[in-house]
Amino acid sequence: MADVKLAVIYYSTYGHNHLMASTACESARDAGAEVRLRKVHETAPEGVVAGQDKWKAHAEATAHVDEAILDDLEWADAYLFSAPTRYGVAASQMRAFMDQTGPLWGAGKLANKAVSAMTSAQNSHGGQEATLLSLYTTFMHWGCILVPPGYTDQTMFAAGGNPYGVSVTAMGQGIPEEAKAAIRYQARRLVEVARKLKG
């Protein structure tokens, strides 16, 4: 029986963050965690999504993925969030989900849970670090225990050297193998720390 319950919550427009989140889920399960993969609700108008072929295709391909609800946050011992960068902060769809968490926060139900984050952007200086730091600011308000990967494993250097969390340059389809290795490490580290916190 899994001793750590992990909610992997993502938003993805074209598929990069979905692939990142899915990679993290595999690693977390291998590390012994019970995992829920959840996407946040799409807030862009349906016509906008339908008007961009790649966006529409990804929405259709992931229609089977359950949407995140507040119960997923209450259920979990740890969280891993993944969202694309938009102007140096997380995509508004992710922010819209986080803005609903007031009742849980007010009841102290988000506190003392391990949390980590990942992101992507179109270029290597597209605001990824700012996005991760802005997410961690929210998690600090929640009272979570931040678990960034830091420079605690060589995979982080190979993936670009971002100590705050894996950040992927989202060009074309897929993500590089070195990024996948870093994602797997970040997920394992999160599960290991969450396990220690549960005692």
mmCIF file with all atom_site columns, N, CA and C in Angstrom, residues 83-153:
data_model
loop_
_atom_site.group_PDB
_atom_site.id
_atom_site.type_symbol
_atom_site.label_atom_id
_atom_site.label_alt_id
_atom_site.label_comp_id
_atom_site.label_asym_id
_atom_site.label_entity_id
_atom_site.label_seq_id
_atom_site.pdbx_PDB_ins_code
_atom_site.Cartn_x
_atom_site.Cartn_y
_atom_site.Cartn_z
_atom_site.occupancy
_atom_site.B_iso_or_equiv
_atom_site.pdbx_formal_charge
_atom_site.auth_seq_id
_atom_site.auth_comp_id
_atom_site.auth_asym_id
_atom_site.auth_atom_id
_atom_site.pdbx_PDB_model_num
ATOM 1   N N  . ALA A 1 83  ? 2.817   24.009 -15.060 1.00 0.00 ? 83  ALA A N  1
ATOM 2   C CA . ALA A 1 83  ? 2.043   24.940 -15.881 1.00 0.00 ? 83  ALA A CA 1
ATOM 3   C C  . ALA A 1 83  ? 2.972   25.754 -16.771 1.00 0.00 ? 83  ALA A C  1
ATOM 4   N N  . PRO A 1 84  ? 2.516   26.103 -17.954 1.00 0.00 ? 84  PRO A N  1
ATOM 5   C CA . PRO A 1 84  ? 3.345   26.935 -18.829 1.00 0.00 ? 84  PRO A CA 1
ATOM 6   C C  . PRO A 1 84  ? 3.490   28.352 -18.298 1.00 0.00 ? 84  PRO A C  1
ATOM 7   N N  . THR A 1 85  ? 4.555   28.978 -18.718 1.00 0.00 ? 85  THR A N  1
ATOM 8   C CA . THR A 1 85  ? 4.821   30.366 -18.359 1.00 0.00 ? 85  THR A CA 1
ATOM 9   C C  . THR A 1 85  ? 4.045   31.300 -19.278 1.00 0.00 ? 85  THR A C  1
ATOM 10  N N  . ARG A 1 86  ? 3.398   32.283 -18.674 1.00 0.00 ? 86  ARG A N  1
ATOM 11  C CA . ARG A 1 86  ? 2.717   33.337 -19.433 1.00 0.00 ? 86  ARG A CA 1
ATOM 12  C C  . ARG A 1 86  ? 3.161   34.678 -18.848 1.00 0.00 ? 86  ARG A C  1
ATOM 13  N N  . TYR A 1 87  ? 3.999   35.387 -19.577 1.00 0.00 ? 87  TYR A N  1
ATOM 14  C CA . TYR A 1 87  ? 4.470   36.703 -19.131 1.00 0.00 ? 87  TYR A CA 1
ATOM 15  C C  . TYR A 1 87  ? 5.114   36.639 -17.745 1.00 0.00 ? 87  TYR A C  1
ATOM 16  N N  . GLY A 1 88  ? 5.837   35.566 -17.471 1.00 0.00 ? 88  GLY A N  1
ATOM 17  C CA . GLY A 1 88  ? 6.583   35.457 -16.230 1.00 0.00 ? 88  GLY A CA 1
ATOM 18  C C  . GLY A 1 88  ? 5.824   34.921 -15.042 1.00 0.00 ? 88  GLY A C  1
ATOM 19  N N  . VAL A 1 89  ? 4.588   34.500 -15.254 1.00 0.00 ? 89  VAL A N  1
ATOM 20  C CA . VAL A 1 89  ? 3.811   33.850 -14.195 1.00 0.00 ? 89  VAL A CA 1
ATOM 21  C C  . VAL A 1 89  ? 3.112   32.632 -14.794 1.00 0.00 ? 89  VAL A C  1
ATOM 22  N N  . ALA A 1 90  ? 2.509   31.812 -13.941 1.00 0.00 ? 90  ALA A N  1
ATOM 23  C CA . ALA A 1 90  ? 1.811   30.629 -14.429 1.00 0.00 ? 90  ALA A CA 1
ATOM 24  C C  . ALA A 1 90  ? 0.602   31.018 -15.268 1.00 0.00 ? 90  ALA A C  1
ATOM 25  N N  . ALA A 1 91  ? 0.274   30.184 -16.230 1.00 0.00 ? 91  ALA A N  1
ATOM 26  C CA . ALA A 1 91  ? -0.896  30.408 -17.078 1.00 0.00 ? 91  ALA A CA 1
ATOM 27  C C  . ALA A 1 91  ? -2.131  30.693 -16.230 1.00 0.00 ? 91  ALA A C  1
ATOM 28  N N  . SER A 1 92  ? -3.010  31.551 -16.735 1.00 0.00 ? 92  SER A N  1
ATOM 29  C CA . SER A 1 92  ? -4.177  31.992 -15.969 1.00 0.00 ? 92  SER A CA 1
ATOM 30  C C  . SER A 1 92  ? -5.095  30.840 -15.582 1.00 0.00 ? 92  SER A C  1
ATOM 31  N N  . GLN A 1 93  ? -5.111  29.786 -16.372 1.00 0.00 ? 93  GLN A N  1
ATOM 32  C CA . GLN A 1 93  ? -5.941  28.635 -16.021 1.00 0.00 ? 93  GLN A CA 1
ATOM 33  C C  . GLN A 1 93  ? -5.503  28.036 -14.683 1.00 0.00 ? 93  GLN A C  1
ATOM 34  N N  . MET A 1 94  ? -4.184  27.951 -14.465 1.00 0.00 ? 94  MET A N  1
ATOM 35  C CA . MET A 1 94  ? -3.676  27.447 -13.192 1.00 0.00 ? 94  MET A CA 1
ATOM 36  C C  . MET A 1 94  ? -3.987  28.425 -12.063 1.00 0.00 ? 94  MET A C  1
ATOM 37  N N  . ARG A 1 95  ? -3.821  29.712 -12.338 1.00 0.00 ? 95  ARG A N  1
ATOM 38  C CA . ARG A 1 95  ? -4.120  30.709 -11.307 1.00 0.00 ? 95  ARG A CA 1
ATOM 39  C C  . ARG A 1 95  ? -5.592  30.659 -10.925 1.00 0.00 ? 95  ARG A C  1
ATOM 40  N N  . ALA A 1 96  ? -6.471  30.442 -11.911 1.00 0.00 ? 96  ALA A N  1
ATOM 41  C CA . ALA A 1 96  ? -7.909  30.380 -11.620 1.00 0.00 ? 96  ALA A CA 1
ATOM 42  C C  . ALA A 1 96  ? -8.218  29.225 -10.663 1.00 0.00 ? 96  ALA A C  1
ATOM 43  N N  . PHE A 1 97  ? -7.542  28.086 -10.864 1.00 0.00 ? 97  PHE A N  1
ATOM 44  C CA . PHE A 1 97  ? -7.744  26.963 -9.940  1.00 0.00 ? 97  PHE A CA 1
ATOM 45  C C  . PHE A 1 97  ? -7.237  27.330 -8.549  1.00 0.00 ? 97  PHE A C  1
ATOM 46  N N  . MET A 1 98  ? -6.055  27.904 -8.475  1.00 0.00 ? 98  MET A N  1
ATOM 47  C CA . MET A 1 98  ? -5.477  28.244 -7.174  1.00 0.00 ? 98  MET A CA 1
ATOM 48  C C  . MET A 1 98  ? -6.310  29.284 -6.431  1.00 0.00 ? 98  MET A C  1
ATOM 49  N N  . ASP A 1 99  ? -6.958  30.161 -7.185  1.00 0.00 ? 99  ASP A N  1
ATOM 50  C CA . ASP A 1 99  ? -7.774  31.188 -6.553  1.00 0.00 ? 99  ASP A CA 1
ATOM 51  C C  . ASP A 1 99  ? -9.024  30.625 -5.880  1.00 0.00 ? 99  ASP A C  1
ATOM 52  N N  . GLN A 1 100 ? -9.329  29.361 -6.125  1.00 0.00 ? 100 GLN A N  1
ATOM 53  C CA . GLN A 1 100 ? -10.491 28.723 -5.491  1.00 0.00 ? 100 GLN A CA 1
ATOM 54  C C  . GLN A 1 100 ? -10.151 28.069 -4.155  1.00 0.00 ? 100 GLN A C  1
ATOM 55  N N  . THR A 1 101 ? -8.876  28.110 -3.769  1.00 0.00 ? 101 THR A N  1
ATOM 56  C CA . THR A 1 101 ? -8.435  27.306 -2.622  1.00 0.00 ? 101 THR A CA 1
ATOM 57  C C  . THR A 1 101 ? -8.633  27.985 -1.271  1.00 0.00 ? 101 THR A C  1
ATOM 58  N N  . GLY A 1 102 ? -9.229  29.165 -1.258  1.00 0.00 ? 102 GLY A N  1
ATOM 59  C CA . GLY A 1 102 ? -9.417  29.903 -0.009  1.00 0.00 ? 102 GLY A CA 1
ATOM 60  C C  . GLY A 1 102 ? -10.036 29.104 1.127   1.00 0.00 ? 102 GLY A C  1
ATOM 61  N N  . PRO A 1 103 ? -11.125 28.374 0.877   1.00 0.00 ? 103 PRO A N  1
ATOM 62  C CA . PRO A 1 103 ? -11.734 27.607 1.976   1.00 0.00 ? 103 PRO A CA 1
ATOM 63  C C  . PRO A 1 103 ? -10.786 26.575 2.591   1.00 0.00 ? 103 PRO A C  1
ATOM 64  N N  . LEU A 1 104 ? -10.009 25.880 1.755   1.00 0.00 ? 104 LEU A N  1
ATOM 65  C CA . LEU A 1 104 ? -9.052  24.915 2.293   1.00 0.00 ? 104 LEU A CA 1
ATOM 66  C C  . LEU A 1 104 ? -7.938  25.617 3.055   1.00 0.00 ? 104 LEU A C  1
ATOM 67  N N  . TRP A 1 105 ? -7.432  26.693 2.478   1.00 0.00 ? 105 TRP A N  1
ATOM 68  C CA . TRP A 1 105 ? -6.378  27.475 3.133   1.00 0.00 ? 105 TRP A CA 1
ATOM 69  C C  . TRP A 1 105 ? -6.866  27.987 4.490   1.00 0.00 ? 105 TRP A C  1
ATOM 70  N N  . GLY A 1 106 ? -8.086  28.530 4.510   1.00 0.00 ? 106 GLY A N  1
ATOM 71  C CA . GLY A 1 106 ? -8.626  29.084 5.745   1.00 0.00 ? 106 GLY A CA 1
ATOM 72  C C  . GLY A 1 106 ? -8.793  28.052 6.834   1.00 0.00 ? 106 GLY A C  1
ATOM 73  N N  . ALA A 1 107 ? -9.016  26.792 6.427   1.00 0.00 ? 107 ALA A N  1
ATOM 74  C CA . ALA A 1 107 ? -9.184  25.706 7.395   1.00 0.00 ? 107 ALA A CA 1
ATOM 75  C C  . ALA A 1 107 ? -7.862  25.022 7.717   1.00 0.00 ? 107 ALA A C  1
ATOM 76  N N  . GLY A 1 108 ? -6.761  25.515 7.158   1.00 0.00 ? 108 GLY A N  1
ATOM 77  C CA . GLY A 1 108 ? -5.450  24.942 7.432   1.00 0.00 ? 108 GLY A CA 1
ATOM 78  C C  . GLY A 1 108 ? -5.197  23.604 6.758   1.00 0.00 ? 108 GLY A C  1
ATOM 79  N N  . LYS A 1 109 ? -5.988  23.287 5.729   1.00 0.00 ? 109 LYS A N  1
ATOM 80  C CA . LYS A 1 109 ? -5.890  21.960 5.121   1.00 0.00 ? 109 LYS A CA 1
ATOM 81  C C  . LYS A 1 109 ? -4.847  21.872 4.008   1.00 0.00 ? 109 LYS A C  1
ATOM 82  N N  . LEU A 1 110 ? -4.158  22.958 3.727   1.00 0.00 ? 110 LEU A N  1
ATOM 83  C CA . LEU A 1 110 ? -3.072  22.936 2.738   1.00 0.00 ? 110 LEU A CA 1
ATOM 84  C C  . LEU A 1 110 ? -1.702  22.999 3.416   1.00 0.00 ? 110 LEU A C  1
ATOM 85  N N  . ALA A 1 111 ? -1.709  23.220 4.701   1.00 0.00 ? 111 ALA A N  1
ATOM 86  C CA . ALA A 1 111 ? -0.465  23.445 5.437   1.00 0.00 ? 111 ALA A CA 1
ATOM 87  C C  . ALA A 1 111 ? 0.319   22.156 5.634   1.00 0.00 ? 111 ALA A C  1
ATOM 88  N N  . ASN A 1 112 ? 1.641   22.317 5.699   1.00 0.00 ? 112 ASN A N  1
ATOM 89  C CA . ASN A 1 112 ? 2.574   21.245 6.041   1.00 0.00 ? 112 ASN A CA 1
ATOM 90  C C  . ASN A 1 112 ? 2.619   20.111 5.017   1.00 0.00 ? 112 ASN A C  1
ATOM 91  N N  . LYS A 1 113 ? 2.204   20.399 3.799   1.00 0.00 ? 113 LYS A N  1
ATOM 92  C CA . LYS A 1 113 ? 2.284   19.403 2.731   1.00 0.00 ? 113 LYS A CA 1
ATOM 93  C C  . LYS A 1 113 ? 3.455   19.761 1.816   1.00 0.00 ? 113 LYS A C  1
ATOM 94  N N  . ALA A 1 114 ? 4.178   18.750 1.382   1.00 0.00 ? 114 ALA A N  1
ATOM 95  C CA . ALA A 1 114 ? 5.324   18.975 0.492   1.00 0.00 ? 114 ALA A CA 1
ATOM 96  C C  . ALA A 1 114 ? 4.833   19.394 -0.887  1.00 0.00 ? 114 ALA A C  1
ATOM 97  N N  . VAL A 1 115 ? 5.547   20.329 -1.499  1.00 0.00 ? 115 VAL A N  1
ATOM 98  C CA . VAL A 1 115 ? 5.120   20.823 -2.810  1.00 0.00 ? 115 VAL A CA 1
ATOM 99  C C  . VAL A 1 115 ? 6.326   21.164 -3.673  1.00 0.00 ? 115 VAL A C  1
ATOM 100 N N  . SER A 1 116 ? 6.184   20.936 -4.966  1.00 0.00 ? 116 SER A N  1
ATOM 101 C CA . SER A 1 116 ? 7.205   21.293 -5.936  1.00 0.00 ? 116 SER A CA 1
ATOM 102 C C  . SER A 1 116 ? 6.504   21.730 -7.219  1.00 0.00 ? 116 SER A C  1
ATOM 103 N N  . ALA A 1 117 ? 7.254   22.343 -8.145  1.00 0.00 ? 117 ALA A N  1
ATOM 104 C CA . ALA A 1 117 ? 6.626   22.869 -9.365  1.00 0.00 ? 117 ALA A CA 1
ATOM 105 C C  . ALA A 1 117 ? 7.559   22.772 -10.559 1.00 0.00 ? 117 ALA A C  1
ATOM 106 N N  . MET A 1 118 ? 6.937   22.734 -11.743 1.00 0.00 ? 118 MET A N  1
ATOM 107 C CA . MET A 1 118 ? 7.652   22.699 -13.015 1.00 0.00 ? 118 MET A CA 1
ATOM 108 C C  . MET A 1 118 ? 6.961   23.663 -13.981 1.00 0.00 ? 118 MET A C  1
ATOM 109 N N  . THR A 1 119 ? 7.684   24.024 -15.041 1.00 0.00 ? 119 THR A N  1
ATOM 110 C CA . THR A 1 119 ? 7.093   24.936 -16.023 1.00 0.00 ? 119 THR A CA 1
ATOM 111 C C  . THR A 1 119 ? 7.749   24.753 -17.386 1.00 0.00 ? 119 THR A C  1
ATOM 112 N N  . SER A 1 120 ? 7.233   25.481 -18.350 1.00 0.00 ? 120 SER A N  1
ATOM 113 C CA . SER A 1 120 ? 7.800   25.507 -19.701 1.00 0.00 ? 120 SER A CA 1
ATOM 114 C C  . SER A 1 120 ? 7.568   26.888 -20.299 1.00 0.00 ? 120 SER A C  1
ATOM 115 N N  . ALA A 1 121 ? 8.372   27.200 -21.291 1.00 0.00 ? 121 ALA A N  1
ATOM 116 C CA . ALA A 1 121 ? 8.186   28.439 -22.058 1.00 0.00 ? 121 ALA A CA 1
ATOM 117 C C  . ALA A 1 121 ? 8.780   28.223 -23.440 1.00 0.00 ? 121 ALA A C  1
ATOM 118 N N  . GLN A 1 122 ? 8.485   29.133 -24.341 1.00 0.00 ? 122 GLN A N  1
ATOM 119 C CA . GLN A 1 122 ? 8.911   28.964 -25.727 1.00 0.00 ? 122 GLN A CA 1
ATOM 120 C C  . GLN A 1 122 ? 10.413  29.131 -25.907 1.00 0.00 ? 122 GLN A C  1
ATOM 121 N N  . ASN A 1 123 ? 11.050  29.879 -25.019 1.00 0.00 ? 123 ASN A N  1
ATOM 122 C CA . ASN A 1 123 ? 12.503  30.031 -25.129 1.00 0.00 ? 123 ASN A CA 1
ATOM 123 C C  . ASN A 1 123 ? 13.126  29.952 -23.741 1.00 0.00 ? 123 ASN A C  1
ATOM 124 N N  . SER A 1 124 ? 14.428  29.816 -23.717 1.00 0.00 ? 124 SER A N  1
ATOM 125 C CA . SER A 1 124 ? 15.113  29.526 -22.451 1.00 0.00 ? 124 SER A CA 1
ATOM 126 C C  . SER A 1 124 ? 15.124  30.699 -21.474 1.00 0.00 ? 124 SER A C  1
ATOM 127 N N  . HIS A 1 125 ? 14.794  31.879 -21.921 1.00 0.00 ? 125 HIS A N  1
ATOM 128 C CA . HIS A 1 125 ? 14.716  33.043 -21.027 1.00 0.00 ? 125 HIS A CA 1
ATOM 129 C C  . HIS A 1 125 ? 13.315  33.647 -21.082 1.00 0.00 ? 125 HIS A C  1
ATOM 130 N N  . GLY A 1 126 ? 12.327  32.764 -21.132 1.00 0.00 ? 126 GLY A N  1
ATOM 131 C CA . GLY A 1 126 ? 10.943  33.217 -21.273 1.00 0.00 ? 126 GLY A CA 1
ATOM 132 C C  . GLY A 1 126 ? 10.206  33.420 -19.977 1.00 0.00 ? 126 GLY A C  1
ATOM 133 N N  . GLY A 1 127 ? 10.924  33.465 -18.848 1.00 0.00 ? 127 GLY A N  1
ATOM 134 C CA . GLY A 1 127 ? 10.278  33.736 -17.567 1.00 0.00 ? 127 GLY A CA 1
ATOM 135 C C  . GLY A 1 127 ? 10.048  32.521 -16.703 1.00 0.00 ? 127 GLY A C  1
ATOM 136 N N  . GLN A 1 128 ? 10.712  31.401 -17.034 1.00 0.00 ? 128 GLN A N  1
ATOM 137 C CA . GLN A 1 128 ? 10.472  30.181 -16.272 1.00 0.00 ? 128 GLN A CA 1
ATOM 138 C C  . GLN A 1 128 ? 10.784  30.331 -14.786 1.00 0.00 ? 128 GLN A C  1
ATOM 139 N N  . GLU A 1 129 ? 11.931  30.920 -14.459 1.00 0.00 ? 129 GLU A N  1
ATOM 140 C CA . GLU A 1 129 ? 12.293  31.046 -13.045 1.00 0.00 ? 129 GLU A CA 1
ATOM 141 C C  . GLU A 1 129 ? 11.301  31.941 -12.305 1.00 0.00 ? 129 GLU A C  1
ATOM 142 N N  . ALA A 1 130 ? 10.880  33.012 -12.941 1.00 0.00 ? 130 ALA A N  1
ATOM 143 C CA . ALA A 1 130 ? 9.890   33.899 -12.320 1.00 0.00 ? 130 ALA A CA 1
ATOM 144 C C  . ALA A 1 130 ? 8.577   33.167 -12.095 1.00 0.00 ? 130 ALA A C  1
ATOM 145 N N  . THR A 1 131 ? 8.203   32.325 -13.044 1.00 0.00 ? 131 THR A N  1
ATOM 146 C CA . THR A 1 131 ? 6.970   31.546 -12.896 1.00 0.00 ? 131 THR A CA 1
ATOM 147 C C  . THR A 1 131 ? 7.047   30.615 -11.698 1.00 0.00 ? 131 THR A C  1
ATOM 148 N N  . LEU A 1 132 ? 8.152   29.894 -11.579 1.00 0.00 ? 132 LEU A N  1
ATOM 149 C CA . LEU A 1 132 ? 8.302   28.967 -10.461 1.00 0.00 ? 132 LEU A CA 1
ATOM 150 C C  . LEU A 1 132 ? 8.312   29.713 -9.127  1.00 0.00 ? 132 LEU A C  1
ATOM 151 N N  . LEU A 1 133 ? 9.012   30.834 -9.074  1.00 0.00 ? 133 LEU A N  1
ATOM 152 C CA . LEU A 1 133 ? 9.044   31.613 -7.835  1.00 0.00 ? 133 LEU A CA 1
ATOM 153 C C  . LEU A 1 133 ? 7.659   32.141 -7.477  1.00 0.00 ? 133 LEU A C  1
ATOM 154 N N  . SER A 1 134 ? 6.873   32.534 -8.472  1.00 0.00 ? 134 SER A N  1
ATOM 155 C CA . SER A 1 134 ? 5.520   33.031 -8.189  1.00 0.00 ? 134 SER A CA 1
ATOM 156 C C  . SER A 1 134 ? 4.630   31.904 -7.674  1.00 0.00 ? 134 SER A C  1
ATOM 157 N N  . LEU A 1 135 ? 4.809   30.704 -8.215  1.00 0.00 ? 135 LEU A N  1
ATOM 158 C CA . LEU A 1 135 ? 4.057   29.561 -7.686  1.00 0.00 ? 135 LEU A CA 1
ATOM 159 C C  . LEU A 1 135 ? 4.462   29.273 -6.241  1.00 0.00 ? 135 LEU A C  1
ATOM 160 N N  . TYR A 1 136 ? 5.759   29.311 -5.965  1.00 0.00 ? 136 TYR A N  1
ATOM 161 C CA . TYR A 1 136 ? 6.224   29.044 -4.601  1.00 0.00 ? 136 TYR A CA 1
ATOM 162 C C  . TYR A 1 136 ? 5.722   30.105 -3.620  1.00 0.00 ? 136 TYR A C  1
ATOM 163 N N  . THR A 1 137 ? 5.541   31.324 -4.090  1.00 0.00 ? 137 THR A N  1
ATOM 164 C CA . THR A 1 137 ? 4.962   32.356 -3.222  1.00 0.00 ? 137 THR A CA 1
ATOM 165 C C  . THR A 1 137 ? 3.569   31.952 -2.772  1.00 0.00 ? 137 THR A C  1
ATOM 166 N N  . THR A 1 138 ? 2.760   31.452 -3.692  1.00 0.00 ? 138 THR A N  1
ATOM 167 C CA . THR A 1 138 ? 1.429   30.958 -3.330  1.00 0.00 ? 138 THR A CA 1
ATOM 168 C C  . THR A 1 138 ? 1.526   29.813 -2.336  1.00 0.00 ? 138 THR A C  1
ATOM 169 N N  . PHE A 1 139 ? 2.438   28.881 -2.588  1.00 0.00 ? 139 PHE A N  1
ATOM 170 C CA . PHE A 1 139 ? 2.571   27.727 -1.699  1.00 0.00 ? 139 PHE A CA 1
ATOM 171 C C  . PHE A 1 139 ? 3.022   28.150 -0.304  1.00 0.00 ? 139 PHE A C  1
ATOM 172 N N  . MET A 1 140 ? 3.822   29.193 -0.220  1.00 0.00 ? 140 MET A N  1
ATOM 173 C CA . MET A 1 140 ? 4.219   29.700 1.096   1.00 0.00 ? 140 MET A CA 1
ATOM 174 C C  . MET A 1 140 ? 3.008   30.264 1.832   1.00 0.00 ? 140 MET A C  1
ATOM 175 N N  . HIS A 1 141 ? 2.124   30.930 1.114   1.00 0.00 ? 141 HIS A N  1
ATOM 176 C CA . HIS A 1 141 ? 0.885   31.410 1.738   1.00 0.00 ? 141 HIS A CA 1
ATOM 177 C C  . HIS A 1 141 ? 0.055   30.240 2.250   1.00 0.00 ? 141 HIS A C  1
ATOM 178 N N  . TRP A 1 142 ? 0.061   29.151 1.515   1.00 0.00 ? 142 TRP A N  1
ATOM 179 C CA . TRP A 1 142 ? -0.687  27.961 1.944   1.00 0.00 ? 142 TRP A CA 1
ATOM 180 C C  . TRP A 1 142 ? -0.066  27.321 3.181   1.00 0.00 ? 142 TRP A C  1
ATOM 181 N N  . GLY A 1 143 ? 1.216   27.572 3.431   1.00 0.00 ? 143 GLY A N  1
ATOM 182 C CA . GLY A 1 143 ? 1.909   26.927 4.546   1.00 0.00 ? 143 GLY A CA 1
ATOM 183 C C  . GLY A 1 143 ? 2.543   25.608 4.160   1.00 0.00 ? 143 GLY A C  1
ATOM 184 N N  . CYS A 1 144 ? 2.736   25.394 2.852   1.00 0.00 ? 144 CYS A N  1
ATOM 185 C CA . CYS A 1 144 ? 3.358   24.161 2.372   1.00 0.00 ? 144 CYS A CA 1
ATOM 186 C C  . CYS A 1 144 ? 4.857   24.142 2.671   1.00 0.00 ? 144 CYS A C  1
ATOM 187 N N  . ILE A 1 145 ? 5.441   22.974 2.561   1.00 0.00 ? 145 ILE A N  1
ATOM 188 C CA . ILE A 1 145 ? 6.883   22.797 2.693   1.00 0.00 ? 145 ILE A CA 1
ATOM 189 C C  . ILE A 1 145 ? 7.461   22.711 1.276   1.00 0.00 ? 145 ILE A C  1
ATOM 190 N N  . LEU A 1 146 ? 8.240   23.711 0.880   1.00 0.00 ? 146 LEU A N  1
ATOM 191 C CA . LEU A 1 146 ? 8.774   23.756 -0.479  1.00 0.00 ? 146 LEU A CA 1
ATOM 192 C C  . LEU A 1 146 ? 9.847   22.692 -0.672  1.00 0.00 ? 146 LEU A C  1
ATOM 193 N N  . VAL A 1 147 ? 9.733   21.974 -1.789  1.00 0.00 ? 147 VAL A N  1
ATOM 194 C CA . VAL A 1 147 ? 10.716  20.928 -2.112  1.00 0.00 ? 147 VAL A CA 1
ATOM 195 C C  . VAL A 1 147 ? 11.218  21.144 -3.548  1.00 0.00 ? 147 VAL A C  1
ATOM 196 N N  . PRO A 1 148 ? 12.021  22.185 -3.753  1.00 0.00 ? 148 PRO A N  1
ATOM 197 C CA . PRO A 1 148 ? 12.629  22.351 -5.074  1.00 0.00 ? 148 PRO A CA 1
ATOM 198 C C  . PRO A 1 148 ? 13.731  21.318 -5.255  1.00 0.00 ? 148 PRO A C  1
ATOM 199 N N  . PRO A 1 149 ? 14.076  20.987 -6.491  1.00 0.00 ? 149 PRO A N  1
ATOM 200 C CA . PRO A 1 149 ? 15.142  19.996 -6.688  1.00 0.00 ? 149 PRO A CA 1
ATOM 201 C C  . PRO A 1 149 ? 16.513  20.520 -6.318  1.00 0.00 ? 149 PRO A C  1
ATOM 202 N N  . GLY A 1 150 ? 16.702  21.833 -6.398  1.00 0.00 ? 150 GLY A N  1
ATOM 203 C CA . GLY A 1 150 ? 18.015  22.391 -6.117  1.00 0.00 ? 150 GLY A CA 1
ATOM 204 C C  . GLY A 1 150 ? 19.075  21.784 -7.010  1.00 0.00 ? 150 GLY A C  1
ATOM 205 N N  . TYR A 1 151 ? 20.297  21.812 -6.536  1.00 0.00 ? 151 TYR A N  1
ATOM 206 C CA . TYR A 1 151 ? 21.398  21.159 -7.247  1.00 0.00 ? 151 TYR A CA 1
ATOM 207 C C  . TYR A 1 151 ? 21.786  19.881 -6.506  1.00 0.00 ? 151 TYR A C  1
ATOM 208 N N  . THR A 1 152 ? 20.777  19.058 -6.224  1.00 0.00 ? 152 THR A N  1
ATOM 209 C CA . THR A 1 152 ? 21.002  17.858 -5.418  1.00 0.00 ? 152 THR A CA 1
ATOM 210 C C  . THR A 1 152 ? 21.217  16.615 -6.267  1.00 0.00 ? 152 THR A C  1
ATOM 211 N N  . ASP A 1 153 ? 21.214  16.787 -7.590  1.00 0.00 ? 153 ASP A N  1
ATOM 212 C CA . ASP A 1 153 ? 21.437  15.653 -8.481  1.00 0.00 ? 153 ASP A CA 1
ATOM 213 C C  . ASP A 1 153 ? 21.962  16.177 -9.812  1.00 0.00 ? 153 ASP A C  1
#
